């Protein structure tokens, strides 16, 4: 199970560029989804005139469902410079892969809760780390796409674009590099040194 | 002595690398280092290289320091979390080890304990940042250190001939941002590639030591091409090694190849780092032939 919390508003705001399409997923919301905060954020953005469209839907973690749901909104998404996704990390990755040329930004952090895991196709994985990195990495998760879960860039082990641990697996950081390059977002990697915080999930467990 | 002082003086800095034994006897390693590596600036001591369990880097550094050599402590993030890494750095400073090389480390699956837990709590970038924090007198959680803080020459690595050279340059920049003061490279066999890399890397303004491996045979060269990240031995060198097996075995061909690469790259770098892989005895010959 999982809990999503909205990221700090300033953190979200500074990631947005131009017009925004907001995609909200209520798929697993029986556990927790910051509905009210999300609503407020959408209203603020709309008031500023920067929203081309909004879709509140469910199970965007499934690429087929996502494609179906978004069919009617393609024009509004086409008009947007940023796709803001309020969902768990899997939903963000599914959307980022569907629109590799678009700036896809996660609006939530996902925390882990013990118990039943969501019914997601296993194409993408979210470690529910509580400090979503997908805004720094073009929507490819460095924790699940890199064998060492590195958060500060590629190690020296990649050979021919493959990971040192598994020659059948693409190096996650090579994918991130290419994605950011094609998005013209390499500056995202000039962020400060990243340190993981392993306290986040266990502290929530105790609540 | 911190090797950064030598770079600052414009010296061409030569280092080599030794690996601690799987056991408790360092006598042989120390004797060989004394005999063949006394003429160079400093000696790297690897940290469970290739994830193969060996004696620690720090005690081996101390053994080398005791016979008058300048050791460089290699520190990887594979086996220790941020508490143990900081603790190790403080211990190194207490023992007079002033040169460090911060690495992420190979994955545990690559070595002789594939079932071990890979830690990677920090990585090369955050480890450099950690060393800088300690130098400022605080630890990673902001607690003050007692007394005078440590001071290190902080090094890092980069892989100039990697097929992911752009990702490597991004990472290099992150390392500089995090506090890297000098770089040692993965082994280079293609001088042109290295020179092209240096044209881009020089913007960071940090000294770079060319990484050199003395190739022992055509088989070893082919193995590296297939299995070692960031290393590519051109076919003409493999042919030269295969052409006269006796010459290759005696190390003559390998020494010539290594010296040639150093000569070609010397104008573009600030030093050389030799990974002799057991051929420490050949290091003086390589340097002599390269005119260093
Ligand atoms: S090779 Fe790539 S995916 Fe594999 S551990 Fe290194 S950075 Fe991560």
Short mmCIF file of C-alpha atoms and ligand atoms in Angstrom, two decimals:
data_model
loop_
_atom_site.label_atom_id
_atom_site.label_comp_id
_atom_site.label_asym_id
_atom_site.label_seq_id
_atom_site.Cartn_x
_atom_site.Cartn_y
_atom_site.Cartn_z
CA UNK A 1 0.00 0.00 0.00
CA UNK A 2 1.12 3.53 -0.37
CA UNK A 3 0.51 7.06 0.70
CA UNK A 4 1.03 10.06 -1.55
CA UNK A 5 1.72 13.53 -0.21
CA UNK A 6 1.85 16.66 -2.29
CA UNK A 7 5.37 18.02 -2.63
CA UNK A 8 6.03 21.45 -1.20
CA UNK A 9 4.25 24.02 -3.43
CA UNK A 10 7.41 26.03 -4.10
CA UNK A 11 9.20 22.86 -5.18
CA UNK A 12 6.42 22.12 -7.69
CA UNK A 13 6.13 25.73 -8.89
CA UNK A 14 9.82 26.07 -9.72
CA UNK A 15 9.64 22.92 -11.88
CA UNK A 16 6.75 24.14 -14.03
CA UNK A 17 7.40 25.86 -17.35
CA UNK A 18 4.84 27.57 -19.58
CA UNK A 19 1.41 26.02 -19.90
CA UNK A 20 0.53 23.03 -17.75
CA UNK A 21 -1.72 20.01 -18.13
CA UNK A 22 -2.54 18.41 -14.79
CA UNK A 23 -3.07 14.67 -14.59
CA UNK A 24 -4.43 13.38 -11.29
CA UNK A 25 -4.71 9.71 -10.41
CA UNK A 26 -7.15 8.54 -7.76
CA UNK A 27 -6.49 4.86 -8.42
CA UNK A 28 -5.31 3.91 -4.94
CA UNK A 29 -6.86 6.83 -3.15
CA UNK A 30 -8.71 4.73 -0.60
CA UNK A 31 -5.39 4.68 1.25
CA UNK A 32 -4.49 8.35 1.02
CA UNK A 33 -4.41 10.99 -1.63
CA UNK A 34 -4.04 14.71 -0.86
CA UNK A 35 -7.29 15.57 -2.65
CA UNK A 36 -7.89 18.94 -1.10
CA UNK A 37 -4.33 20.18 -1.54
CA UNK A 38 -4.35 18.99 -5.14
CA UNK A 39 -7.61 20.83 -5.77
CA UNK A 40 -6.14 24.01 -4.29
CA UNK A 41 -3.03 23.72 -6.41
CA UNK A 42 -5.05 23.25 -9.61
CA UNK A 43 -7.20 26.27 -8.74
CA UNK A 44 -4.13 28.42 -8.14
CA UNK A 45 -2.59 27.37 -11.44
CA UNK A 46 -5.88 27.92 -13.29
CA UNK A 47 -6.26 31.36 -11.77
CA UNK A 48 -2.82 32.20 -13.10
CA UNK A 49 -4.13 31.19 -16.54
CA UNK A 50 -1.49 28.54 -17.11
CA UNK A 51 -3.62 25.37 -17.24
CA UNK A 52 -4.56 23.89 -20.64
CA UNK A 53 -6.55 21.05 -19.11
CA UNK A 54 -7.03 18.75 -16.14
CA UNK A 55 -7.92 15.11 -15.92
CA UNK A 56 -8.79 13.29 -12.73
CA UNK A 57 -8.79 9.59 -13.44
CA UNK A 58 -7.52 6.28 -12.05
CA UNK A 59 -4.92 3.57 -12.67
CA UNK A 60 -2.65 5.60 -14.95
CA UNK A 61 0.06 3.13 -13.91
CA UNK A 62 -1.34 0.90 -16.64
CA UNK A 63 -0.10 2.22 -20.01
CA UNK A 64 -3.18 0.99 -21.86
CA UNK A 65 -5.61 2.58 -19.45
CA UNK A 66 -3.57 5.78 -19.54
CA UNK A 67 -3.68 5.91 -23.35
CA UNK A 68 -7.45 5.35 -23.37
CA UNK A 69 -8.11 7.95 -20.69
CA UNK A 70 -6.00 10.60 -22.35
CA UNK A 71 -7.35 10.16 -25.88
CA UNK A 72 -9.84 13.01 -25.58
CA UNK A 73 -7.23 15.29 -24.02
CA UNK A 74 -4.43 14.97 -26.55
CA UNK A 75 -4.99 18.49 -27.90
CA UNK A 76 -4.83 20.07 -24.45
CA UNK A 77 -1.71 18.03 -23.65
CA UNK A 78 -0.20 19.08 -26.96
CA UNK A 79 -0.73 22.73 -25.99
CA UNK A 80 0.99 22.25 -22.63
CA UNK A 81 4.73 22.65 -22.03
CA UNK A 82 4.60 20.71 -18.77
CA UNK A 83 2.65 17.64 -17.77
CA UNK A 84 2.18 17.76 -14.00
CA UNK A 85 1.32 14.33 -12.63
CA UNK A 86 -0.20 13.87 -9.20
CA UNK A 87 0.13 10.16 -8.56
CA UNK A 88 2.54 7.61 -7.16
CA UNK A 89 5.93 7.17 -8.83
CA UNK A 90 4.68 4.48 -11.19
CA UNK A 91 2.04 6.79 -12.68
CA UNK A 92 4.66 9.48 -13.30
CA UNK A 93 6.98 7.02 -15.04
CA UNK A 94 4.18 5.66 -17.24
CA UNK A 95 3.26 9.21 -18.29
CA UNK A 96 6.91 10.20 -18.85
CA UNK A 97 7.41 7.21 -21.12
CA UNK A 98 4.22 7.94 -23.06
CA UNK A 99 5.39 11.51 -23.70
CA UNK A 100 9.20 11.25 -23.91
CA UNK A 101 9.41 14.69 -25.51
CA UNK A 102 7.43 16.44 -22.81
CA UNK A 103 8.51 17.91 -19.49
CA UNK A 104 6.82 15.52 -17.06
CA UNK A 105 6.95 16.61 -13.42
CA UNK A 106 5.85 14.65 -10.35
CA UNK A 107 3.77 16.63 -7.88
CA UNK A 108 3.78 14.01 -5.14
CA UNK A 109 6.10 12.03 -2.93
CA UNK A 110 5.15 8.40 -2.42
CA UNK A 111 5.60 6.66 0.91
CA UNK A 112 5.38 3.00 1.64
CA UNK A 113 2.82 1.40 3.91
CA UNK A 114 2.98 -2.25 4.87
CA UNK A 115 0.35 -4.47 3.35
CA UNK A 116 -1.15 -5.11 -0.05
CA UNK A 117 0.76 -3.62 -3.00
CA UNK A 118 -1.18 -1.81 -5.73
CA UNK A 119 -2.17 -3.76 -8.83
CA UNK A 120 0.35 -2.30 -11.25
CA UNK A 121 1.74 -3.92 -14.36
CA UNK A 122 5.40 -4.56 -13.59
CA UNK A 123 6.81 -2.38 -16.35
CA UNK A 124 7.72 0.43 -13.96
CA UNK A 125 8.60 0.27 -10.33
CA UNK A 126 8.30 2.78 -7.50
CA UNK A 127 10.27 2.17 -4.31
CA UNK A 128 7.91 4.50 -2.46
CA UNK A 129 10.97 6.30 -1.10
CA UNK A 130 9.09 9.39 0.08
CA UNK A 131 11.30 11.85 -1.82
CA UNK A 132 10.38 11.44 -5.49
CA UNK A 133 13.40 12.09 -7.74
CA UNK A 134 11.54 11.90 -11.03
CA UNK A 135 11.65 15.68 -11.57
CA UNK A 136 15.47 15.53 -11.63
CA UNK A 137 15.69 12.56 -13.96
CA UNK A 138 13.19 13.12 -16.77
CA UNK A 139 10.67 10.69 -15.29
CA UNK A 140 12.99 7.66 -15.10
CA UNK A 141 13.43 6.43 -11.52
CA UNK A 142 17.10 6.24 -10.50
CA UNK A 143 16.27 3.98 -7.56
CA UNK A 144 14.64 1.25 -9.60
CA UNK A 145 16.36 1.73 -12.99
CA UNK A 146 19.92 1.71 -11.55
CA UNK A 147 21.29 -1.45 -9.93
CA UNK A 148 22.98 0.60 -7.23
CA UNK A 149 20.05 3.03 -6.84
CA UNK A 150 22.49 5.89 -7.34
CA UNK A 151 21.04 9.40 -7.03
CA UNK A 152 24.01 11.49 -8.20
CA UNK A 153 24.66 10.10 -11.66
CA UNK A 154 26.23 7.20 -13.51
CA UNK A 155 28.89 4.98 -11.96
CA UNK A 156 31.93 3.95 -13.99
CA UNK A 157 30.57 0.48 -14.67
CA UNK A 158 28.36 0.93 -17.72
CA UNK A 159 29.63 -0.81 -20.85
CA UNK A 160 28.01 -0.22 -24.26
CA UNK A 161 25.08 1.38 -22.46
CA UNK A 162 24.46 -1.73 -20.36
CA UNK A 163 24.69 -2.06 -16.59
CA UNK A 164 27.81 -3.62 -15.03
CA UNK A 165 25.62 -5.98 -12.99
CA UNK A 166 23.46 -7.27 -15.82
CA UNK A 167 24.53 -7.02 -19.47
CA UNK A 168 20.89 -7.48 -20.51
CA UNK A 169 19.77 -4.40 -18.61
CA UNK A 170 20.13 -0.88 -19.97
CA UNK A 171 22.13 1.37 -17.63
CA UNK A 172 19.48 3.49 -15.91
CA UNK A 173 21.68 6.57 -15.83
CA UNK A 174 22.46 6.25 -19.51
CA UNK A 175 18.68 6.30 -20.12
CA UNK A 176 18.28 9.30 -17.81
CA UNK A 177 21.12 11.14 -19.58
CA UNK A 178 19.57 10.52 -23.02
CA UNK A 179 16.07 11.47 -21.86
CA UNK A 180 17.27 14.72 -20.29
CA UNK A 181 19.39 15.48 -23.34
CA UNK A 182 16.43 15.06 -25.70
CA UNK A 183 14.29 17.22 -23.42
CA UNK A 184 17.02 19.89 -23.27
CA UNK A 185 16.95 19.50 -19.51
CA UNK A 186 20.52 18.46 -18.70
CA UNK A 187 20.66 21.40 -16.31
CA UNK A 188 18.52 19.26 -13.96
CA UNK A 189 21.75 17.41 -13.17
CA UNK A 190 23.34 20.58 -11.84
CA UNK A 191 21.18 20.21 -8.71
CA UNK A 192 22.89 20.06 -5.30
CA UNK A 193 24.44 16.82 -4.02
CA UNK A 194 21.62 14.38 -3.29
CA UNK A 195 21.59 12.35 -0.07
CA UNK A 196 18.89 9.77 0.45
CA UNK A 197 16.84 9.91 3.60
CA UNK A 198 16.12 6.41 4.79
CA UNK A 199 14.17 7.70 7.76
CA UNK A 200 11.12 8.77 5.74
CA UNK A 201 9.31 5.48 5.20
CA UNK A 202 10.03 3.89 8.56
CA UNK A 203 8.86 6.98 10.41
CA UNK A 204 5.54 6.88 8.63
CA UNK A 205 5.28 3.19 9.44
CA UNK A 206 5.31 4.09 13.09
CA UNK A 207 2.45 6.53 12.81
CA UNK B 1 52.13 15.38 2.00
CA UNK B 2 48.95 16.18 0.07
CA UNK B 3 49.41 15.56 -3.65
CA UNK B 4 47.30 18.60 -4.46
CA UNK B 5 50.26 20.74 -3.35
CA UNK B 6 52.32 19.22 -6.18
CA UNK B 7 49.62 19.83 -8.78
CA UNK B 8 49.50 23.43 -7.54
CA UNK B 9 53.24 23.69 -8.13
CA UNK B 10 52.74 22.52 -11.70
CA UNK B 11 54.46 19.20 -11.16
CA UNK B 12 53.65 16.19 -13.36
CA UNK B 13 52.37 13.80 -10.69
CA UNK B 14 53.04 10.07 -11.05
CA UNK B 15 51.12 7.52 -8.98
CA UNK B 16 50.65 3.77 -9.13
CA UNK B 17 48.31 1.32 -7.53
CA UNK B 18 48.66 -1.72 -5.28
CA UNK B 19 46.05 -4.15 -3.97
CA UNK B 20 46.19 -5.53 -0.40
CA UNK B 21 46.47 -9.31 -0.04
CA UNK B 22 43.70 -11.71 0.91
CA UNK B 23 45.39 -12.41 4.20
CA UNK B 24 47.37 -10.67 6.92
CA UNK B 25 50.88 -10.53 5.45
CA UNK B 26 51.77 -7.27 3.73
CA UNK B 27 55.53 -7.77 3.78
CA UNK B 28 55.76 -8.72 0.11
CA UNK B 29 53.57 -5.81 -1.00
CA UNK B 30 55.58 -3.34 1.07
CA UNK B 31 58.94 -4.68 -0.18
CA UNK B 32 57.85 -4.48 -3.82
CA UNK B 33 56.41 -1.00 -3.36
CA UNK B 34 59.64 0.14 -1.71
CA UNK B 35 61.76 -1.32 -4.46
CA UNK B 36 59.80 -0.22 -7.52
CA UNK B 37 57.55 2.66 -6.46
CA UNK B 38 59.83 4.79 -4.25
CA UNK B 39 60.64 7.06 -7.17
CA UNK B 40 57.05 8.13 -7.77
CA UNK B 41 54.83 10.60 -5.94
CA UNK B 42 52.26 8.40 -4.27
CA UNK B 43 50.76 4.91 -4.18
CA UNK B 44 47.01 4.19 -4.31
CA UNK B 45 45.80 1.35 -2.13
CA UNK B 46 42.64 -0.27 -3.47
CA UNK B 47 39.55 -0.93 -1.33
CA UNK B 48 38.39 -4.53 -1.87
CA UNK B 49 38.91 -4.00 -5.59
CA UNK B 50 36.39 -5.62 -7.94
CA UNK B 51 34.35 -6.50 -4.82
CA UNK B 52 36.86 -9.21 -3.92
CA UNK B 53 37.39 -9.36 -0.15
CA UNK B 54 40.90 -8.46 0.97
CA UNK B 55 42.68 -6.73 3.82
CA UNK B 56 41.54 -3.14 4.26
CA UNK B 57 42.98 -0.18 2.42
CA UNK B 58 43.65 1.88 5.56
CA UNK B 59 45.97 -0.54 7.41
CA UNK B 60 47.85 -1.15 4.16
CA UNK B 61 48.22 2.63 3.69
CA UNK B 62 49.75 2.82 7.16
CA UNK B 63 52.19 0.01 6.35
CA UNK B 64 53.34 1.94 3.25
CA UNK B 65 53.57 5.22 5.13
CA UNK B 66 55.76 3.54 7.75
CA UNK B 67 58.41 2.83 5.10
CA UNK B 68 58.36 6.40 3.82
CA UNK B 69 55.93 6.13 0.88
CA UNK B 70 52.95 8.47 0.39
CA UNK B 71 49.76 6.41 0.26
CA UNK B 72 46.41 7.37 -1.29
CA UNK B 73 43.46 5.80 0.51
CA UNK B 74 40.84 4.49 -1.90
CA UNK B 75 37.42 4.49 -0.35
CA UNK B 76 34.33 2.93 -1.91
CA UNK B 77 30.68 3.20 -0.88
CA UNK B 78 29.88 -0.46 -1.50
CA UNK B 79 30.58 -1.87 1.95
CA UNK B 80 29.95 0.96 4.42
CA UNK B 81 27.14 3.36 5.19
CA UNK B 82 27.64 7.06 5.87
CA UNK B 83 28.44 6.46 9.54
CA UNK B 84 31.22 3.97 8.81
CA UNK B 85 32.64 6.06 5.94
CA UNK B 86 32.92 9.18 8.08
CA UNK B 87 34.43 7.15 10.87
CA UNK B 88 37.00 5.69 8.42
CA UNK B 89 37.90 9.17 7.16
CA UNK B 90 38.50 10.43 10.69
CA UNK B 91 40.60 7.36 11.44
CA UNK B 92 42.65 7.95 8.28
CA UNK B 93 43.32 11.56 9.27
CA UNK B 94 44.38 10.47 12.74
CA UNK B 95 46.85 8.02 11.19
CA UNK B 96 48.33 10.73 8.97
CA UNK B 97 46.75 9.58 5.69
CA UNK B 98 46.07 12.82 3.83
CA UNK B 99 45.28 11.66 0.30
CA UNK B 100 41.98 10.03 -0.54
CA UNK B 101 40.27 8.80 -3.68
CA UNK B 102 36.48 8.62 -3.45
CA UNK B 103 34.73 5.93 -5.49
CA UNK B 104 31.25 4.49 -5.74
CA UNK B 105 32.65 0.97 -6.03
CA UNK B 106 31.74 -2.08 -8.08
CA UNK B 107 28.52 -3.91 -7.26
CA UNK B 108 28.87 -6.80 -4.78
CA UNK B 109 27.60 -9.18 -7.47
CA UNK B 110 30.84 -8.61 -9.43
CA UNK B 111 33.09 -10.11 -6.77
CA UNK B 112 33.71 -13.19 -4.67
CA UNK B 113 30.85 -12.59 -2.20
CA UNK B 114 27.96 -12.07 -4.64
CA UNK B 115 25.39 -12.64 -1.89
CA UNK B 116 26.67 -9.72 0.20
CA UNK B 117 24.49 -6.68 0.77
CA UNK B 118 25.43 -3.83 -1.58
CA UNK B 119 25.34 -0.70 0.60
CA UNK B 120 25.64 2.41 -1.64
CA UNK B 121 24.15 4.59 1.09
CA UNK B 122 26.44 7.28 -0.35
CA UNK B 123 28.12 7.41 -3.76
CA UNK B 124 31.31 8.99 -5.07
CA UNK B 125 29.68 12.44 -5.24
CA UNK B 126 28.12 12.40 -1.79
CA UNK B 127 31.31 10.88 -0.33
CA UNK B 128 33.34 13.84 -1.64
CA UNK B 129 30.74 16.15 -0.15
CA UNK B 130 31.04 14.25 3.15
CA UNK B 131 34.82 14.71 3.22
CA UNK B 132 34.32 18.45 2.67
CA UNK B 133 31.86 18.61 5.55
CA UNK B 134 34.35 16.91 7.88
CA UNK B 135 37.00 19.41 6.76
CA UNK B 136 34.62 22.18 7.81
CA UNK B 137 34.44 20.62 11.28
CA UNK B 138 30.95 19.14 11.05
CA UNK B 139 29.65 15.70 10.21
CA UNK B 140 26.99 14.83 7.67
CA UNK B 141 24.18 15.44 10.12
CA UNK B 142 25.60 18.81 11.13
CA UNK B 143 27.13 17.79 14.48
CA UNK B 144 30.38 19.56 15.35
CA UNK B 145 33.62 17.58 15.40
CA UNK B 146 35.78 17.91 18.47
CA UNK B 147 39.08 19.71 17.93
CA UNK B 148 40.89 20.52 14.72
CA UNK B 149 39.11 19.10 11.63
CA UNK B 150 40.91 16.80 9.15
CA UNK B 151 42.33 18.01 5.84
CA UNK B 152 42.54 15.81 2.76
CA UNK B 153 43.58 15.98 -0.88
CA UNK B 154 40.32 14.71 -2.33
CA UNK B 155 40.48 12.75 -5.58
CA UNK B 156 37.94 11.07 -7.82
CA UNK B 157 37.88 9.01 -11.00
CA UNK B 158 36.48 9.49 -14.47
CA UNK B 159 36.28 7.23 -17.52
CA UNK B 160 37.40 9.14 -20.66
CA UNK B 161 36.98 6.27 -23.14
CA UNK B 162 33.55 5.16 -21.90
CA UNK B 163 30.83 4.88 -24.56
CA UNK B 164 28.79 7.01 -22.15
CA UNK B 165 31.34 9.82 -22.18
CA UNK B 166 28.67 12.54 -21.92
CA UNK B 167 27.21 10.97 -18.78
CA UNK B 168 30.78 10.69 -17.46
CA UNK B 169 31.42 14.40 -18.05
CA UNK B 170 28.19 15.30 -16.26
CA UNK B 171 29.26 13.13 -13.35
CA UNK B 172 32.74 14.68 -13.39
CA UNK B 173 31.19 18.12 -13.07
CA UNK B 174 29.07 16.92 -10.14
CA UNK B 175 32.23 15.58 -8.50
CA UNK B 176 33.99 18.92 -8.94
CA UNK B 177 30.94 20.67 -7.47
CA UNK B 178 31.04 18.26 -4.53
CA UNK B 179 34.72 18.99 -3.83
CA UNK B 180 36.95 16.81 -6.04
CA UNK B 181 40.40 18.41 -6.35
CA UNK B 182 42.10 15.96 -8.74
CA UNK B 183 41.09 13.12 -11.03
CA UNK B 184 42.58 9.77 -12.00
CA UNK B 185 41.18 8.16 -15.14
CA UNK B 186 40.21 4.65 -16.13
CA UNK B 187 42.91 3.05 -18.31
CA UNK B 188 43.39 4.76 -21.67
CA UNK B 189 44.61 2.94 -24.81
CA UNK B 190 43.31 5.43 -27.35
CA UNK B 191 45.23 8.71 -27.03
CA UNK B 192 43.01 10.53 -29.51
CA UNK B 193 39.91 9.74 -27.48
CA UNK B 194 41.66 10.91 -24.34
CA UNK B 195 42.77 14.16 -25.95
CA UNK B 196 39.23 14.84 -27.18
CA UNK B 197 37.96 14.12 -23.67
CA UNK B 198 40.48 16.50 -22.13
CA UNK B 199 39.37 19.29 -24.44
CA UNK B 200 35.98 19.08 -22.73
CA UNK B 201 37.23 18.24 -19.23
CA UNK B 202 39.68 21.12 -18.99
CA UNK B 203 36.76 23.54 -18.41
CA UNK B 204 36.53 22.16 -14.86
CA UNK B 205 40.04 23.38 -14.09
CA UNK B 206 41.09 20.30 -12.09
CA UNK B 207 44.27 18.29 -12.63
CA UNK B 208 43.72 14.97 -14.42
CA UNK B 209 46.08 12.00 -14.25
CA UNK B 210 46.07 9.73 -17.29
CA UNK B 211 45.21 6.14 -16.29
CA UNK B 212 47.54 3.48 -17.71
CA UNK B 213 47.46 -0.32 -17.63
CA UNK B 214 50.50 -2.27 -18.87
CA UNK B 215 48.89 -4.88 -21.16
CA UNK B 216 50.26 -8.35 -20.44
CA UNK B 217 48.96 -10.34 -23.41
CA UNK B 218 46.54 -10.29 -26.33
CA UNK B 219 44.18 -12.42 -24.23
CA UNK B 220 44.16 -9.88 -21.43
CA UNK B 221 43.48 -7.07 -23.90
CA UNK B 222 40.56 -8.95 -25.41
CA UNK B 223 39.20 -9.75 -21.97
CA UNK B 224 39.27 -6.07 -21.01
CA UNK B 225 37.53 -5.13 -24.25
CA UNK B 226 34.72 -7.56 -23.48
CA UNK B 227 34.37 -7.13 -19.75
CA UNK B 228 35.97 -3.99 -18.35
CA UNK B 229 33.88 -0.84 -18.50
CA UNK B 230 35.47 2.14 -20.18
CA UNK B 231 38.48 0.20 -21.51
CA UNK B 232 39.07 -0.39 -25.21
CA UNK B 233 42.36 -1.72 -26.57
CA UNK B 234 42.64 -1.02 -30.31
CA UNK B 235 43.17 -3.99 -32.63
CA UNK B 236 46.67 -2.88 -33.68
CA UNK B 237 47.84 -3.17 -30.04
CA UNK B 238 46.23 -6.60 -29.71
CA UNK B 239 48.06 -7.61 -32.90
CA UNK B 240 51.36 -6.31 -31.55
CA UNK B 241 50.87 -8.33 -28.36
CA UNK B 242 49.92 -11.45 -30.33
CA UNK B 243 52.74 -11.10 -32.88
CA UNK B 244 55.56 -12.10 -30.53
CA UNK B 245 54.25 -14.01 -27.50
CA UNK B 246 57.69 -14.20 -25.85
CA UNK B 247 58.19 -10.45 -26.06
CA UNK B 248 54.68 -9.87 -24.67
CA UNK B 249 55.26 -12.33 -21.86
CA UNK B 250 58.50 -10.62 -20.92
CA UNK B 251 56.57 -7.38 -20.71
CA UNK B 252 58.54 -5.66 -23.46
CA UNK B 253 55.56 -5.05 -25.75
CA UNK B 254 53.28 -3.94 -22.89
CA UNK B 255 55.86 -1.51 -21.56
CA UNK B 256 56.30 -0.04 -25.04
CA UNK B 257 52.55 0.39 -25.49
CA UNK B 258 52.12 2.03 -22.07
CA UNK B 259 55.08 4.38 -22.61
CA UNK B 260 53.81 5.35 -26.05
CA UNK B 261 50.38 6.32 -24.68
CA UNK B 262 51.96 8.38 -21.90
CA UNK B 263 54.15 10.22 -24.44
CA UNK B 264 51.19 11.02 -26.67
CA UNK B 265 48.94 12.21 -23.84
CA UNK B 266 51.48 13.96 -21.64
CA UNK B 267 50.94 17.47 -23.05
CA UNK B 268 47.22 17.20 -22.30
CA UNK B 269 47.23 15.98 -18.69
CA UNK B 270 48.77 16.82 -15.33
CA UNK B 271 50.05 13.42 -14.33
CA UNK B 272 49.86 9.69 -14.85
CA UNK B 273 48.40 6.90 -12.75
CA UNK B 274 49.67 3.38 -13.46
CA UNK B 275 47.56 0.35 -12.60
CA UNK B 276 50.27 -2.31 -12.80
CA UNK B 277 48.06 -5.27 -11.73
CA UNK B 278 50.97 -7.25 -10.33
CA UNK B 279 53.59 -5.86 -12.73
CA UNK B 280 54.81 -3.21 -10.27
CA UNK B 281 58.36 -4.18 -11.25
CA UNK B 282 57.75 -2.78 -14.75
CA UNK B 283 56.66 0.67 -13.56
CA UNK B 284 60.20 2.19 -13.56
CA UNK B 285 60.80 0.91 -17.12
CA UNK B 286 57.54 2.41 -18.38
CA UNK B 287 58.37 5.79 -16.89
CA UNK B 288 61.92 5.70 -18.22
CA UNK B 289 60.81 4.82 -21.72
CA UNK B 290 58.14 7.53 -21.58
CA UNK B 291 60.83 10.03 -20.66
CA UNK B 292 59.52 10.83 -17.19
S1 LIG C 1 26.03 0.76 -14.75
FE1 LIG C 1 24.34 2.26 -14.74
S2 LIG C 1 22.56 1.13 -13.93
FE2 LIG C 1 24.35 -0.11 -13.48
S3 LIG C 1 24.95 0.51 -11.40
FE3 LIG C 1 26.14 1.82 -12.78
S4 LIG C 1 24.92 3.67 -13.10
FE4 LIG C 1 23.55 2.11 -12.17
#
